[in-house]
Structures are given as structure tokens and as C-alpha cells.
mmCIF file of C-alpha atoms and ligand atoms in Angstrom:
data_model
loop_
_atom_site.group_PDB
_atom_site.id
_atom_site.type_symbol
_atom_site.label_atom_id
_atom_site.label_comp_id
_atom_site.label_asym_id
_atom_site.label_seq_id
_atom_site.Cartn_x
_atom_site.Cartn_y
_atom_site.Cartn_z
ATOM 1 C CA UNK A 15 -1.615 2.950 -32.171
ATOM 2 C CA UNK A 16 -4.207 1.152 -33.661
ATOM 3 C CA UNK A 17 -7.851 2.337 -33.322
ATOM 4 C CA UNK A 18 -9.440 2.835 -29.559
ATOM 5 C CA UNK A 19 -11.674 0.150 -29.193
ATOM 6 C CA UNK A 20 -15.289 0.847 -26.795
ATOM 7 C CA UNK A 21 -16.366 -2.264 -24.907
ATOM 8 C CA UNK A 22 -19.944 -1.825 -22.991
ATOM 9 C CA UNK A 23 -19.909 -3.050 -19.605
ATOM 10 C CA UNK A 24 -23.754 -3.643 -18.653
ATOM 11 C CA UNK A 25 -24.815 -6.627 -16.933
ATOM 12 C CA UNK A 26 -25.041 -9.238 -19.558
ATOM 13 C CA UNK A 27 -21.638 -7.280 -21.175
ATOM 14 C CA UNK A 28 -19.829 -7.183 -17.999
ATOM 15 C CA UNK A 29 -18.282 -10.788 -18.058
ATOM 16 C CA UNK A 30 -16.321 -10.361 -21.756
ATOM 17 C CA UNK A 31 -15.421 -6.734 -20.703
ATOM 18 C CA UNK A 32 -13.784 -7.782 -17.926
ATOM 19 C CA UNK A 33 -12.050 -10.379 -19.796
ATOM 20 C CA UNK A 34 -10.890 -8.116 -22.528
ATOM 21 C CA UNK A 35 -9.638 -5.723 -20.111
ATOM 22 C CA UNK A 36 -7.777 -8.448 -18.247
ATOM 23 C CA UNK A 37 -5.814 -9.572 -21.431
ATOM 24 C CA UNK A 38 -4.877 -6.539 -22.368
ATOM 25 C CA UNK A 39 -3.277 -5.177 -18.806
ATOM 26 C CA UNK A 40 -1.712 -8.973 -18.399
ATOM 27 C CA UNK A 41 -0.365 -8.268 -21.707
ATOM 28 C CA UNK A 42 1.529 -5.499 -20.412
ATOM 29 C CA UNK A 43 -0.592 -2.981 -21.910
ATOM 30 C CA UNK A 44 -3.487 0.046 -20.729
ATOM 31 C CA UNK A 45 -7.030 0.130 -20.389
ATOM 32 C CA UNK A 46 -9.452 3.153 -19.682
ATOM 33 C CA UNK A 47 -11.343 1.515 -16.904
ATOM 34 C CA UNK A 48 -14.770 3.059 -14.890
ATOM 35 C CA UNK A 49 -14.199 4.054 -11.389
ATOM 36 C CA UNK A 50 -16.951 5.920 -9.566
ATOM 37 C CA UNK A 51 -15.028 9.271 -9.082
ATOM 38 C CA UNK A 52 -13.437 9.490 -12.765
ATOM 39 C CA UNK A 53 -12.149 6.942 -15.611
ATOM 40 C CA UNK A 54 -9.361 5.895 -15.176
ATOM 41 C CA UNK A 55 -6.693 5.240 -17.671
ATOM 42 C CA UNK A 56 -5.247 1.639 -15.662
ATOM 43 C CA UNK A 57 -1.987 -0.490 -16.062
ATOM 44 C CA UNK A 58 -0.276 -3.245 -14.021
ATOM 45 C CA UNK A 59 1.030 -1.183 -11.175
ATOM 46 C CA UNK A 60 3.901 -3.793 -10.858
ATOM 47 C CA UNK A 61 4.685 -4.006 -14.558
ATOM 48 C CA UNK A 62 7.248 -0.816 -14.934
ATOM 49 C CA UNK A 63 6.890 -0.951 -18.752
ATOM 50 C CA UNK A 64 2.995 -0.564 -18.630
ATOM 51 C CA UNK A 65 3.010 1.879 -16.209
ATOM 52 C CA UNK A 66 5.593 3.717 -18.895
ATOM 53 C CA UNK A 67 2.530 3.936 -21.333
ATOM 54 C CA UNK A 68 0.022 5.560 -18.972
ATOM 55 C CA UNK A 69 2.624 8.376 -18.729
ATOM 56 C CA UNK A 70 3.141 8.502 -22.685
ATOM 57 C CA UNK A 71 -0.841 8.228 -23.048
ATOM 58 C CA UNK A 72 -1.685 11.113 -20.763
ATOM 59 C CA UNK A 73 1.328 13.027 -21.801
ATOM 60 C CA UNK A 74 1.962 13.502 -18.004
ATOM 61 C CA UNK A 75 5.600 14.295 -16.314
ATOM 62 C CA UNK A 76 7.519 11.305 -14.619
ATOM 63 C CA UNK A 77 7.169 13.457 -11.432
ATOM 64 C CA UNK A 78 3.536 12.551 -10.518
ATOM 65 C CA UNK A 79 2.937 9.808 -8.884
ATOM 66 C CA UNK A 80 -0.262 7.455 -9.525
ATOM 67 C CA UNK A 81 -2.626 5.929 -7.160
ATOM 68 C CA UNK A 82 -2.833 2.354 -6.930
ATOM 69 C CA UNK A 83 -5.833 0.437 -6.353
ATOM 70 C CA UNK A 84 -6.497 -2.537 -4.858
ATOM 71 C CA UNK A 85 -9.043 -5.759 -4.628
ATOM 72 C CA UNK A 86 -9.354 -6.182 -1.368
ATOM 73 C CA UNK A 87 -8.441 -4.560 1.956
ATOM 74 C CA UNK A 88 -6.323 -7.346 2.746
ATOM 75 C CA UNK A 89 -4.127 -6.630 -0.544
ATOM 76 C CA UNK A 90 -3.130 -3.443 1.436
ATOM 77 C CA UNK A 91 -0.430 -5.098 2.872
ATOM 78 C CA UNK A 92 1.332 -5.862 -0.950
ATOM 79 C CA UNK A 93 1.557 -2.450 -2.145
ATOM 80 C CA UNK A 94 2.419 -0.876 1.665
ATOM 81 C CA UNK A 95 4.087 -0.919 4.668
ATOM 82 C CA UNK A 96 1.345 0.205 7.348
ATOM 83 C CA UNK A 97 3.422 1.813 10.599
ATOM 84 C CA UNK A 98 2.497 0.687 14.057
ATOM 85 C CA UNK A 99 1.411 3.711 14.980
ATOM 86 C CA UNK A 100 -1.205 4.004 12.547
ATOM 87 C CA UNK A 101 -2.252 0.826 11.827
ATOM 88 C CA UNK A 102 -5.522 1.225 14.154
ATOM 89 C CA UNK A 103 -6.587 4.630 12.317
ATOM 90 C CA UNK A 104 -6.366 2.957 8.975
ATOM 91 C CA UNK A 105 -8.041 0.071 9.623
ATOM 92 C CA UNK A 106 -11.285 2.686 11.131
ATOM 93 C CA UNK A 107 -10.945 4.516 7.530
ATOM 94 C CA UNK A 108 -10.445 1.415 5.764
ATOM 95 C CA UNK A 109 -13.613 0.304 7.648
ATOM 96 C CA UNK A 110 -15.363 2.942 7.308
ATOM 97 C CA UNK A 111 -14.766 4.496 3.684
ATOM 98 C CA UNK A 112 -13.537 1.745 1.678
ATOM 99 C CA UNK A 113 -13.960 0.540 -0.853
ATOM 100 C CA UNK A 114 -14.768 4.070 -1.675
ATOM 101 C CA UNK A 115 -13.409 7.604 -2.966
ATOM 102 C CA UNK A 116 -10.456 7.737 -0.230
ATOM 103 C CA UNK A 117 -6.606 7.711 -0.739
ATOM 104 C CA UNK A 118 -4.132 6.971 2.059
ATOM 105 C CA UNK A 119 -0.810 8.010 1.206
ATOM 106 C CA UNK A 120 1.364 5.014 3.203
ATOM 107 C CA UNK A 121 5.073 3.831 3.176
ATOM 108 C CA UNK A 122 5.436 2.450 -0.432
ATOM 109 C CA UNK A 123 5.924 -1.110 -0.417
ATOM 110 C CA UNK A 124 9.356 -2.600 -2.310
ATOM 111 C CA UNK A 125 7.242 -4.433 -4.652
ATOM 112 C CA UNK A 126 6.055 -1.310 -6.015
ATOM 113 C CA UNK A 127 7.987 0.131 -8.764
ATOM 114 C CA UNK A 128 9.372 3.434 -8.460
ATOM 115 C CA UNK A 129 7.923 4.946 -11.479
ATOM 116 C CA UNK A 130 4.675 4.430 -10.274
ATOM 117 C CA UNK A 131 5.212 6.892 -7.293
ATOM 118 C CA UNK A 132 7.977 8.638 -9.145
ATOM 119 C CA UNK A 133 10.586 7.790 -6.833
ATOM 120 C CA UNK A 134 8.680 8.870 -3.340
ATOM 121 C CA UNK A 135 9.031 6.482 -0.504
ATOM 122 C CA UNK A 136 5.447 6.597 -0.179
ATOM 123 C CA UNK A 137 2.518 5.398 -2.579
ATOM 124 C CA UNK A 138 -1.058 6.574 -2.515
ATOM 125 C CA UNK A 139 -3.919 3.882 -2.374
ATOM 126 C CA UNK A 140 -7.061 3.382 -2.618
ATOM 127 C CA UNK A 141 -9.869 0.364 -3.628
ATOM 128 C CA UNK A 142 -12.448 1.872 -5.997
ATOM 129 C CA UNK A 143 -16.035 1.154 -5.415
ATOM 130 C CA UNK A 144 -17.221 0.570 -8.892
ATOM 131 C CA UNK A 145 -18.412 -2.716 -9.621
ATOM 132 C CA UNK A 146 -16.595 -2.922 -13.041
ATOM 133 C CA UNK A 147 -13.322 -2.006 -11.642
ATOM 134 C CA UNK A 148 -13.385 -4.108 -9.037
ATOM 135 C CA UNK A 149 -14.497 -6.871 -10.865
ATOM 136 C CA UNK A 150 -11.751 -6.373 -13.185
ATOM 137 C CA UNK A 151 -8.962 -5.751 -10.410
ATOM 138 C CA UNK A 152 -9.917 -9.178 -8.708
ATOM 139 C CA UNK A 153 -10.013 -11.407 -11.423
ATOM 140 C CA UNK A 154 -6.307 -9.488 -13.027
ATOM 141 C CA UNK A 155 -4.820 -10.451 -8.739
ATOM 142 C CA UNK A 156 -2.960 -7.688 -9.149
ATOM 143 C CA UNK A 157 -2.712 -4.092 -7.689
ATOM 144 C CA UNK A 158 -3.852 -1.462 -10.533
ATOM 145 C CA UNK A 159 -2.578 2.299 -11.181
ATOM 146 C CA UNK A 160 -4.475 4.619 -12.347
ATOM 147 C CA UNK A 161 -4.389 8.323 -12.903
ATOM 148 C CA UNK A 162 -7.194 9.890 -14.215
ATOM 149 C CA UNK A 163 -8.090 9.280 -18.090
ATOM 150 C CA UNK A 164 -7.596 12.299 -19.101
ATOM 151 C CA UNK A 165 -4.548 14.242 -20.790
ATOM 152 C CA UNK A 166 -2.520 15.567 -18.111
ATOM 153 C CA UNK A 167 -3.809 18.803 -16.829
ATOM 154 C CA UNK A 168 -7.536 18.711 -18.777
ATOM 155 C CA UNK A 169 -10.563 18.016 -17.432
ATOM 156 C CA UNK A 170 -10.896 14.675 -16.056
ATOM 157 C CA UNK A 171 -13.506 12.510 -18.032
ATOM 158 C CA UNK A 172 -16.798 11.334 -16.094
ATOM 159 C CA UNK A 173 -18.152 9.313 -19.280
ATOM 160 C CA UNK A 174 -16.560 7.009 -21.792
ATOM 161 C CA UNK A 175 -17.138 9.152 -24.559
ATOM 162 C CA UNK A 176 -15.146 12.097 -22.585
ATOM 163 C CA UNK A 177 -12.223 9.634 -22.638
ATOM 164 C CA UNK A 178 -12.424 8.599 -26.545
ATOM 165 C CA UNK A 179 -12.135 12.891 -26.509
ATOM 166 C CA UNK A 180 -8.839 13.135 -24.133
ATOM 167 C CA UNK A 181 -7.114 9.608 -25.518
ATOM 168 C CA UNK A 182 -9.180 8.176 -28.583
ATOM 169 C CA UNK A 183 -6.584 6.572 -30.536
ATOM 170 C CA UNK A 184 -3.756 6.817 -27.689
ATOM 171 C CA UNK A 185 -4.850 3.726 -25.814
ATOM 172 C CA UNK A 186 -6.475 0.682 -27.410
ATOM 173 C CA UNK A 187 -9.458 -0.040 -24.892
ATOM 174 C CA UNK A 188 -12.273 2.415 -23.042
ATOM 175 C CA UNK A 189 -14.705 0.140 -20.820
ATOM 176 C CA UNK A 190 -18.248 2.216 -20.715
ATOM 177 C CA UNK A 191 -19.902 1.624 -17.958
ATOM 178 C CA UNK A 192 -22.097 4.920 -18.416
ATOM 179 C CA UNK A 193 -21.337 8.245 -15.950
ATOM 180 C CA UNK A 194 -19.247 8.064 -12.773
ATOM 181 C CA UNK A 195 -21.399 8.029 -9.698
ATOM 182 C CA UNK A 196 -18.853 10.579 -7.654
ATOM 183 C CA UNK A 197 -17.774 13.028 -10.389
ATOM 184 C CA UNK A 198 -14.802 13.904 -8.778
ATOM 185 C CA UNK A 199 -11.614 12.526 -7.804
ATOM 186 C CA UNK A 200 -11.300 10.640 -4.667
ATOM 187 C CA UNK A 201 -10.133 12.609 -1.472
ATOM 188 C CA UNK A 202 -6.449 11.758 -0.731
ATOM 189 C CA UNK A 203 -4.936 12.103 2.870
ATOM 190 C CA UNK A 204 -2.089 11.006 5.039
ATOM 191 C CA UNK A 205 -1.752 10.440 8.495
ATOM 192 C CA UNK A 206 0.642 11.749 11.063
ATOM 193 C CA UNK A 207 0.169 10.163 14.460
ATOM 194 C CA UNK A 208 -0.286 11.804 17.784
ATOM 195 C CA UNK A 209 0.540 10.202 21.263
ATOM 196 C CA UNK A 210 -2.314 9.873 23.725
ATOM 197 C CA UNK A 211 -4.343 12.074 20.851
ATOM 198 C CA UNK A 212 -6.310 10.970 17.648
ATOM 199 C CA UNK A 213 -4.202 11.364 13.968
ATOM 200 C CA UNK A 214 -3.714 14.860 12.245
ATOM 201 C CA UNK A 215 -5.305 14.058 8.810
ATOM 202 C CA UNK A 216 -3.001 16.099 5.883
ATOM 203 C CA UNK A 217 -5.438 16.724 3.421
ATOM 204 C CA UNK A 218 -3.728 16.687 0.082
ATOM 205 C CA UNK A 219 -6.946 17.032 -2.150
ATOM 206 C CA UNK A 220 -10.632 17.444 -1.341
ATOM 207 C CA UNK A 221 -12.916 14.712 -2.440
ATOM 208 C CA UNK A 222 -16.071 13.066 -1.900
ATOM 209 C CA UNK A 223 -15.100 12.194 1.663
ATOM 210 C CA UNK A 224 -15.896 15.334 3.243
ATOM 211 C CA UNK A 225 -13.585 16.634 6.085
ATOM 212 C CA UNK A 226 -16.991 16.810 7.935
ATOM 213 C CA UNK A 227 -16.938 12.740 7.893
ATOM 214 C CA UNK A 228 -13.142 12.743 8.622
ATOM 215 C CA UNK A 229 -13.330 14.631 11.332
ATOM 216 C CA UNK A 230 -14.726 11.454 13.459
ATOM 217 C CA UNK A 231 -11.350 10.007 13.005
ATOM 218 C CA UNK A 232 -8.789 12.683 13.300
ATOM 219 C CA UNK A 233 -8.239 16.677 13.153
ATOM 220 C CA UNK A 234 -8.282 18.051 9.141
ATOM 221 C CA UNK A 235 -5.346 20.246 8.216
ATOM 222 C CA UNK A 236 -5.172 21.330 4.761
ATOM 223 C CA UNK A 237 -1.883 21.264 2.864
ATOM 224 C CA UNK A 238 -0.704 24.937 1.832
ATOM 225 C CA UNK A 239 0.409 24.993 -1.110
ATOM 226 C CA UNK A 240 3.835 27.150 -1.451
ATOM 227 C CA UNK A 241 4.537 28.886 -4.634
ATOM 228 C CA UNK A 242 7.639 27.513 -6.534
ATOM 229 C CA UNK A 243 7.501 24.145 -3.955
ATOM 230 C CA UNK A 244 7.830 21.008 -5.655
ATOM 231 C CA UNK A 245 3.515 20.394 -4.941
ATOM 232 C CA UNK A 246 3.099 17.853 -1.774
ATOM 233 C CA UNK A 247 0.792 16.117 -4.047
ATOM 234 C CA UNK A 248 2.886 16.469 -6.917
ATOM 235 C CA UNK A 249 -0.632 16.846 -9.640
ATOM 236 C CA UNK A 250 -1.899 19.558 -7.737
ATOM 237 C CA UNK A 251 -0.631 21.837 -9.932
ATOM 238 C CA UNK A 252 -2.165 25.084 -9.128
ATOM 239 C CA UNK A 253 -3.278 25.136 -12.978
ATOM 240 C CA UNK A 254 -5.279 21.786 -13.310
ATOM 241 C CA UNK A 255 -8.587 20.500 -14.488
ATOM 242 C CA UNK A 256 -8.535 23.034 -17.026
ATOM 243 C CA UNK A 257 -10.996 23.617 -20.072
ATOM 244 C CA UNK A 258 -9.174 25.004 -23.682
ATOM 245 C CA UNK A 259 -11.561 28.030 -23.215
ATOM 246 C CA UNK A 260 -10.167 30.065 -20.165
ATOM 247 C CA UNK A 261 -12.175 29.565 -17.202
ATOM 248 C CA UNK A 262 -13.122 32.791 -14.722
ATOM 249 C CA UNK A 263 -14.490 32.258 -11.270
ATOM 250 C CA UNK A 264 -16.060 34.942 -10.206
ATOM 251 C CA UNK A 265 -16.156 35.090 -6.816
ATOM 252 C CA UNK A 266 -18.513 37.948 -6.972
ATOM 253 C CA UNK A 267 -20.814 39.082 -10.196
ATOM 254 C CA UNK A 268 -19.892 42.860 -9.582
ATOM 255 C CA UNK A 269 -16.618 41.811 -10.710
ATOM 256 C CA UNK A 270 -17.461 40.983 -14.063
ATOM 257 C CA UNK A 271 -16.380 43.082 -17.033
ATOM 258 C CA UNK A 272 -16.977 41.745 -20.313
ATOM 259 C CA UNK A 273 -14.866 43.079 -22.918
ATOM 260 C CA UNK A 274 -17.342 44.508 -26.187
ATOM 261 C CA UNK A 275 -18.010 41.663 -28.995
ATOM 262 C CA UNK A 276 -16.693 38.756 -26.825
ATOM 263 C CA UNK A 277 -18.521 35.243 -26.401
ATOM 264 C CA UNK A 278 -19.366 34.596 -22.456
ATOM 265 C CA UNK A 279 -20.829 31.240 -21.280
ATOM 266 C CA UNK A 280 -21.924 31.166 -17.596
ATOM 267 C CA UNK A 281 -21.195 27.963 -15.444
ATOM 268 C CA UNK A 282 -24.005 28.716 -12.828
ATOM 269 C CA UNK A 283 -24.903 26.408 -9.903
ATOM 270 C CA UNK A 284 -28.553 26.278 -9.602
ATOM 271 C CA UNK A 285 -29.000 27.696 -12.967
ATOM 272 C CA UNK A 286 -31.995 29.995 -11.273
ATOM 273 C CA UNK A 287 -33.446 33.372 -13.020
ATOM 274 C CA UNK A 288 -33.050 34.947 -9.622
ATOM 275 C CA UNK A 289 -29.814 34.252 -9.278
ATOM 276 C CA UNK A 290 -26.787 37.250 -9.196
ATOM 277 C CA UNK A 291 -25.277 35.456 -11.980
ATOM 278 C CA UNK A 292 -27.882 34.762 -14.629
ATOM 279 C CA UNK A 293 -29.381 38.223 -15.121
ATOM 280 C CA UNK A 294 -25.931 39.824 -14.841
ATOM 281 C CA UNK A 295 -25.392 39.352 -18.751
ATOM 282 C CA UNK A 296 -27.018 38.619 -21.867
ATOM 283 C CA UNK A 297 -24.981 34.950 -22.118
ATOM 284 C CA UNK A 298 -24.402 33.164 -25.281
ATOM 285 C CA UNK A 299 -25.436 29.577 -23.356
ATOM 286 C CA UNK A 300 -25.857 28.692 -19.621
ATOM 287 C CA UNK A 301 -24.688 25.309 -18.039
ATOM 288 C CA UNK A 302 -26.208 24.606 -14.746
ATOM 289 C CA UNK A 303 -24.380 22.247 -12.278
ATOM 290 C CA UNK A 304 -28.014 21.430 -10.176
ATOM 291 C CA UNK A 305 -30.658 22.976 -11.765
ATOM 292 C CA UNK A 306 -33.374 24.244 -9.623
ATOM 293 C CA UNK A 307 -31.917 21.922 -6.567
ATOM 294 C CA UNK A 308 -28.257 23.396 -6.047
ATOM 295 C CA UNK A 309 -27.578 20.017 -4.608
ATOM 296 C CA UNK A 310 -23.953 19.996 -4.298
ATOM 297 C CA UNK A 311 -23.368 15.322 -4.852
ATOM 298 C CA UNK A 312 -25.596 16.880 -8.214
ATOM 299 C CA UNK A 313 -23.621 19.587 -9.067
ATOM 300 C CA UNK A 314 -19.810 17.210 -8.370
ATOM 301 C CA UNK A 315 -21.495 14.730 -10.789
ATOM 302 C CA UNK A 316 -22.561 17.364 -13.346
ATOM 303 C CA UNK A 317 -19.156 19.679 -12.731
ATOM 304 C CA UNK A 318 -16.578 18.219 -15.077
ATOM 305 C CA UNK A 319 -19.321 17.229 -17.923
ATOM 306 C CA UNK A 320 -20.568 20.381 -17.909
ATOM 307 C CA UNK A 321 -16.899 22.296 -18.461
ATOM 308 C CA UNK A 322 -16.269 19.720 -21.408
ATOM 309 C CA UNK A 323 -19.948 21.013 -22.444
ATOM 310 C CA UNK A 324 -18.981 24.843 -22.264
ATOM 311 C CA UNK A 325 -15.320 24.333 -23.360
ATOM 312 C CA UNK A 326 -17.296 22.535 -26.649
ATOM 313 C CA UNK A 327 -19.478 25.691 -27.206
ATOM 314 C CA UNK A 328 -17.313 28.051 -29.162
ATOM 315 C CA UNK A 329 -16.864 30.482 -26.111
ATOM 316 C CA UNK A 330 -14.259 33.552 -25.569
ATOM 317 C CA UNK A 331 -14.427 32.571 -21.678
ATOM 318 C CA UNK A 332 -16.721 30.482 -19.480
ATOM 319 C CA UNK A 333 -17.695 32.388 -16.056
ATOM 320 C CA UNK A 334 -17.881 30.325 -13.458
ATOM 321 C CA UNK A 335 -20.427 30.961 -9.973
ATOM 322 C CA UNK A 336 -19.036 29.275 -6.518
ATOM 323 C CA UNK A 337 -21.222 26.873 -4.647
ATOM 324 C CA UNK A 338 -21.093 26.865 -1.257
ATOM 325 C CA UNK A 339 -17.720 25.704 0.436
ATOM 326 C CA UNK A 340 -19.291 23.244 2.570
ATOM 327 C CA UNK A 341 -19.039 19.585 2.336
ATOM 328 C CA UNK A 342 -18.530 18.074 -1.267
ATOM 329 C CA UNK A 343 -18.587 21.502 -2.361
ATOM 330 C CA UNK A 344 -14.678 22.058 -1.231
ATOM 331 C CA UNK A 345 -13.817 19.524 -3.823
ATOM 332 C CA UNK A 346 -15.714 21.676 -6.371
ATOM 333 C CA UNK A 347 -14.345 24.791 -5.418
ATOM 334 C CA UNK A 348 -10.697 23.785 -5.538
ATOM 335 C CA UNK A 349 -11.462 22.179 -9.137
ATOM 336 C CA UNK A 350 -12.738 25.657 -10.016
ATOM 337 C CA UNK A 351 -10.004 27.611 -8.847
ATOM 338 C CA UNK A 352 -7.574 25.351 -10.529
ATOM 339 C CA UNK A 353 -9.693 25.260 -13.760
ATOM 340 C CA UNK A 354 -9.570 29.121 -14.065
ATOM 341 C CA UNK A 355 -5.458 29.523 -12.656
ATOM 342 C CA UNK A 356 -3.449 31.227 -15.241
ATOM 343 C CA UNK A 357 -1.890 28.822 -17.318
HETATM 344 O O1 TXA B 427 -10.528 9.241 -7.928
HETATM 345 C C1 TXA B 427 -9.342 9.109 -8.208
HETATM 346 O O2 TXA B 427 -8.445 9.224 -7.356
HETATM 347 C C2 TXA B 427 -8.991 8.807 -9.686
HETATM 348 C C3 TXA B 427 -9.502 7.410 -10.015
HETATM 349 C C4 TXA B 427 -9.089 6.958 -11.390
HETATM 350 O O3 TXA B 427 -9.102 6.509 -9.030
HETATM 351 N N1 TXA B 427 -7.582 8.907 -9.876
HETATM 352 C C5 TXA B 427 -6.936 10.091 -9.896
HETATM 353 O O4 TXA B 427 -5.603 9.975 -10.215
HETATM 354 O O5 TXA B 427 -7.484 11.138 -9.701
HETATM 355 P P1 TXA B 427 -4.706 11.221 -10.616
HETATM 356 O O6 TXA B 427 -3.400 10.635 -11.037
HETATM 357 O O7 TXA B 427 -5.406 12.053 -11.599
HETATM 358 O O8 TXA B 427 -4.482 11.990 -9.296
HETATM 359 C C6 TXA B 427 -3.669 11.402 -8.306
HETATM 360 C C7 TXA B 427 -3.095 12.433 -7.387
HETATM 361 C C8 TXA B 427 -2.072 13.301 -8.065
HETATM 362 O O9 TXA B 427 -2.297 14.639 -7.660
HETATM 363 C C9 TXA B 427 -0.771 12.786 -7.489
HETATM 364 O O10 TXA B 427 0.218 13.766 -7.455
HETATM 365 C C10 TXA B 427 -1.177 12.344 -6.110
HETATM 366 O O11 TXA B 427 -2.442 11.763 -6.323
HETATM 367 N N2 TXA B 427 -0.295 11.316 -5.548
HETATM 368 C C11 TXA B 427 -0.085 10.075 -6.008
HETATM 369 N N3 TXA B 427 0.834 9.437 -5.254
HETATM 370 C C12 TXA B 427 1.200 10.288 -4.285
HETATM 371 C C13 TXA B 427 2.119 10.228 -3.174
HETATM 372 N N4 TXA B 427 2.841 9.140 -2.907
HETATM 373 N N5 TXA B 427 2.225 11.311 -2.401
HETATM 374 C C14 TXA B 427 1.502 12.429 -2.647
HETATM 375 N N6 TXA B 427 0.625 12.546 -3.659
HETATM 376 C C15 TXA B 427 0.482 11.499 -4.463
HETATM 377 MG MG1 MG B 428 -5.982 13.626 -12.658
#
């Protein structure tokens, strides 16, 4: 693989990256592209051989399936098959949420290639809100799949330079279009109808769309998880997102009990001298996710830079403090418990 190339993607920029990246996925190969949840690492979602290379890239297994993105709403219709029955509750999400951090698992479309949802019947789409991407995804006319640029199971990059870290020299092209707006990775859901009642909403990962703004549209019910299952959403491994340096969340600081001589890096939340956390040891370097504010948007846009930050410090083990479980702060908590699950 010859050397990954950086393209900037600012306004006067934006024109010949979105021509370079066009080339290169109409030449059958991959791309890391800016979304505003997380780069992603993009191919041809109908070209089967490009698709091939994300999974060689990332080093991820044939049995997760990628999300496909599209241009337009109206492109829904080419990559699935929306059922009667539900075709009025996604039109009020696609309404209200797109294009935006939400993924609708639908039937797959035929056109779809079956690598791209490893061989489910269903496919998982969304249409990114980042002006880069979606310039790029109109002009290639084509649906685009993309995982997360990241090597499978690490922490998923928020900045082009956390990409060159996962897959510098792996893929030829990163388009920088500065930090993601979102942080994390977009909420994914599907729908199972009701008669005479509104949709049960399967929540299959927590995102920026909070169940709070679901709710207007259907009842929440989170997927369990069963140990030794095949995963529902087959990347939600239990261990995911995770740092080199092991990762503790510590539910509560009495819990903590550092072993003599060992390096400890603390992953607070508001990053506060009052806080439980901060005068519980003497750390070797503090990372706050919204310092002062504890704004939790802040702290989903700081959360993955800030493990790449601590997993970069030379630690023994990062401790990590919960936010509050409210809002956009599910989606943090479930990347910190999979961050710090054994591996
Ligand atoms: O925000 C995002 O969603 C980012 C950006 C790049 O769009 N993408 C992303 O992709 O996070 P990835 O591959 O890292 O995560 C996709 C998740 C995986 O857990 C995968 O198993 C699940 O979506 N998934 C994909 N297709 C599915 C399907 N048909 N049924 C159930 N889960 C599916
Ligand atoms: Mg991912």
C-alpha cells in the first residue's frame, strides 16, 4: 500500500477533495471520509470487491455488517425494502432525524451485496449530516458503506489525524475536515410494528438520538445482550471501543485499589477538584471530558479523543468516572463499559 495520502476539506479545498475522493471509490477503492459522529473508512456499498478492502483495512470479521449511507431520503428506496406497516413511522424519523446520527435497520434491498450486511436479510442505513460526506455521496450517485475508521475493536477516530493512527498506510486517502461534531456513533434502531399502537423501537446501540427524542415516535426497548449469542448488532461486542492501556470504570471511587508503583490516569467528567474522583489519588495525568461544565454533547465530543489521549500517556490503567445516564450520556456509558470489558 502506497503511502496514506491527507486531503484538507475546508471551503475553498472542499471541491478537489471531493473529487479525489470520488475517483478513488469509483475506482473501486476506500477512502477515510468525515461524518459528524466518527470517520468513516467508505467504499462503494454496491462494489463487493471494495467493500472486501474496508474489511482487510480495519482488520474486521466478515460477520459485521456495515451501515450504508445514503444522498438523499429518496435513495432509501435503492438500498431497502420499506414494509407497509412501517412505512409511516419511517418516514416521521426520516423527517425528523435525518440526515442525522440515526440508523434504521430495514429489509436489505437485492441490490445490496451480501458482504456488506454479512449475509443478514436486513441492512442498516443511515444519511450522514456532514457536509463533506454528503457532498461526496451525491456527486459519487451511489449508496456508501462505512464502518467506523478505526481498526476493528479500537477506539473510533473523531479527527483525521486519529485515523492516519488506526490505518496510516492501510488505505490511500483520509479527507480532514477537522473534529466530528457528534463524537459518537450514530444511534441504530429497528422497528417492530404494533396494530392500533405506535412502533416498539429495538434499540441496538445508543447514540446521539436520545431515547428521550425517540420516545415521541414509539416505546424504547433496549436489546439484551445474551452471553455466547451471536450479538443482535453483530459489532457490539461486549469488548469494543477499547484503548491498548486497560480501561477501569469505576462505578464508585471507594472501589479503587491501586496496586504499589503502578501508573494511574483518571478519565474524569467535569475534571473538578471537588470531585470523588480527583482527590481520590495522586494521578500521573487527568483528562477531563467537560471541564468545569460536565456538559454531556461536550463530554461525547471530547470522549473518544480523550481515551486516544490517555491510552498515548504511558499509563498502567486509565480510571474512568461515569457521567450521568441520562440523555447522550447512555451512549457514553455503554462506550465506557465496553472500553473497560475484559478483553
Ligand atoms: O455513526 C456511525 O454509525 C459511523 C459513521 C461512519 O457513519 N459508523 C459506524 O459503523 O459506527 P460501525 O461499522 O463501526 O458500526 C456499525 C454497527 C455495527 O455494530 C454493526 O454490527 C451494526 O452497526 N449493523 C450493521 N448492519 C446491521 C444489521 N443489518 N443488523 C444489525 N446490526 C447491524
Ligand atoms: Mg465501529
Amino acid at each position: 500500500m502506497p503511502e496514506t495520502r491527507i486531503v484538507h476539506a475546508a471551503d475553498d479545498e472542499m471541491k478537489d477533495a471531493v473529487r479525489a475522493a470520488c475517483a478513488l471509490l469509483r475506482a473501486g477503492e476506500i477512502a477515510a471520509l468525515p461524518t459528524e459522529t466518527v470517520y468513516g473508512l467508505a467504499a462503494d456499498a454496491l462494489n463487493p470487491a471494495a467493500v472486501a478492502k474496508v474489511f482487510a483495512a480495519k482488520q474486521r470479521p466478515s460477520f459485521d455488517p456495515l451501515i450504508v449511507h445514503i444522498a438523499s431520503r429518496g435513495d432509501l428506496k435503492t438500498v431497502a425494502i420499506v414494509p407497509d406497516d412501517i412505512v409511516e413511522t419511517v418516514n416521521q424519523l426520516t423527517t425528523a432525524f435525518w440526515p442525522g446520527p440515526l440508523t434504521l435497520i430495514l429489509p436489505k434491498h437485492p441490490d445490496v451485496p451480501d458482504l456488506v450486511t454479512s449475509g443478514l436479510s436486513t441492512v442498516a442505513v443511515r444519511q450522514s449530516a456532514h457536509p463533506v460526506f454528503r457532498a461526496i455521496n451525491k456527486e459519487l450517485g451511489k449508496p456508501i458503506a462505512a464502518p467506523s475508521a478505526n481498526r476493528f475493536g479500537r477506539i473510533s477516530p473523531t479527527s483525521a489525524s486519529a485515523v492516519m493512527k488506526e490505518l496510516g498506510g492501510r488505505i490511500p486517502l483520509i479527507v480532514d475536515a477537522g473534529a466530528c461534531s457528534e463524537g459518537v456513533e450514530s444511534t441504530i434502531i429497528s422497528i417492530e410494528p404494533r396494530a392500533g399502537k405506535k412502533p416498539v423501537f429495538h434499540l441496538h446501540r445508543a447514540g446521539p438520538v436520545t431515547k428521550e427524542q425517540l420516545q415521541d415516535y414509539g416505546k424504547v426497548e433496549k436489546v439484551r445482550e445474551k452471553p455466547g449469542d451471536l450479538p443482535h448488532a453483530p459489532g457490539q461486542l461486549p469488548s469494543h471501543y477499547a484503548p491498548l492501556t486497560p480501561l477501569v470504570l469505576l462505578e464508585k471511587p471507594e472501589d479503587f485499589k491501586p496496586e504499589p508503583g503502578k501508573k494511574y490516569g483518571l478519565l474524569s467528567y467535569r475534571g473538578e477538584d471537588d470531585g470523588a474522583y480527583i482527590t481520590l489519588h495522586d494521578w500521573e495525568t487527568v483528562e477531563s471530558l467537560s471541564p468545569g461544565s460536565g456538559k454531556l454533547a461536550e463530554a461525547a465530543i471530547r470522549l473518544f479523543f480523550v481515551m486516544r489521549l490517555l491510552d498515548e500517556a504511558g499509563l498502567d490503567a486509565i480510571i474512568a468516572e461515569p457521567v450521568s445516564e441520562t440523555g447522550l450520556g447512555v451512549a457514553i456509558m455503554d462506550r465506557l463499559r465496553r472500553a473497560s470489558a475484559n478483553r
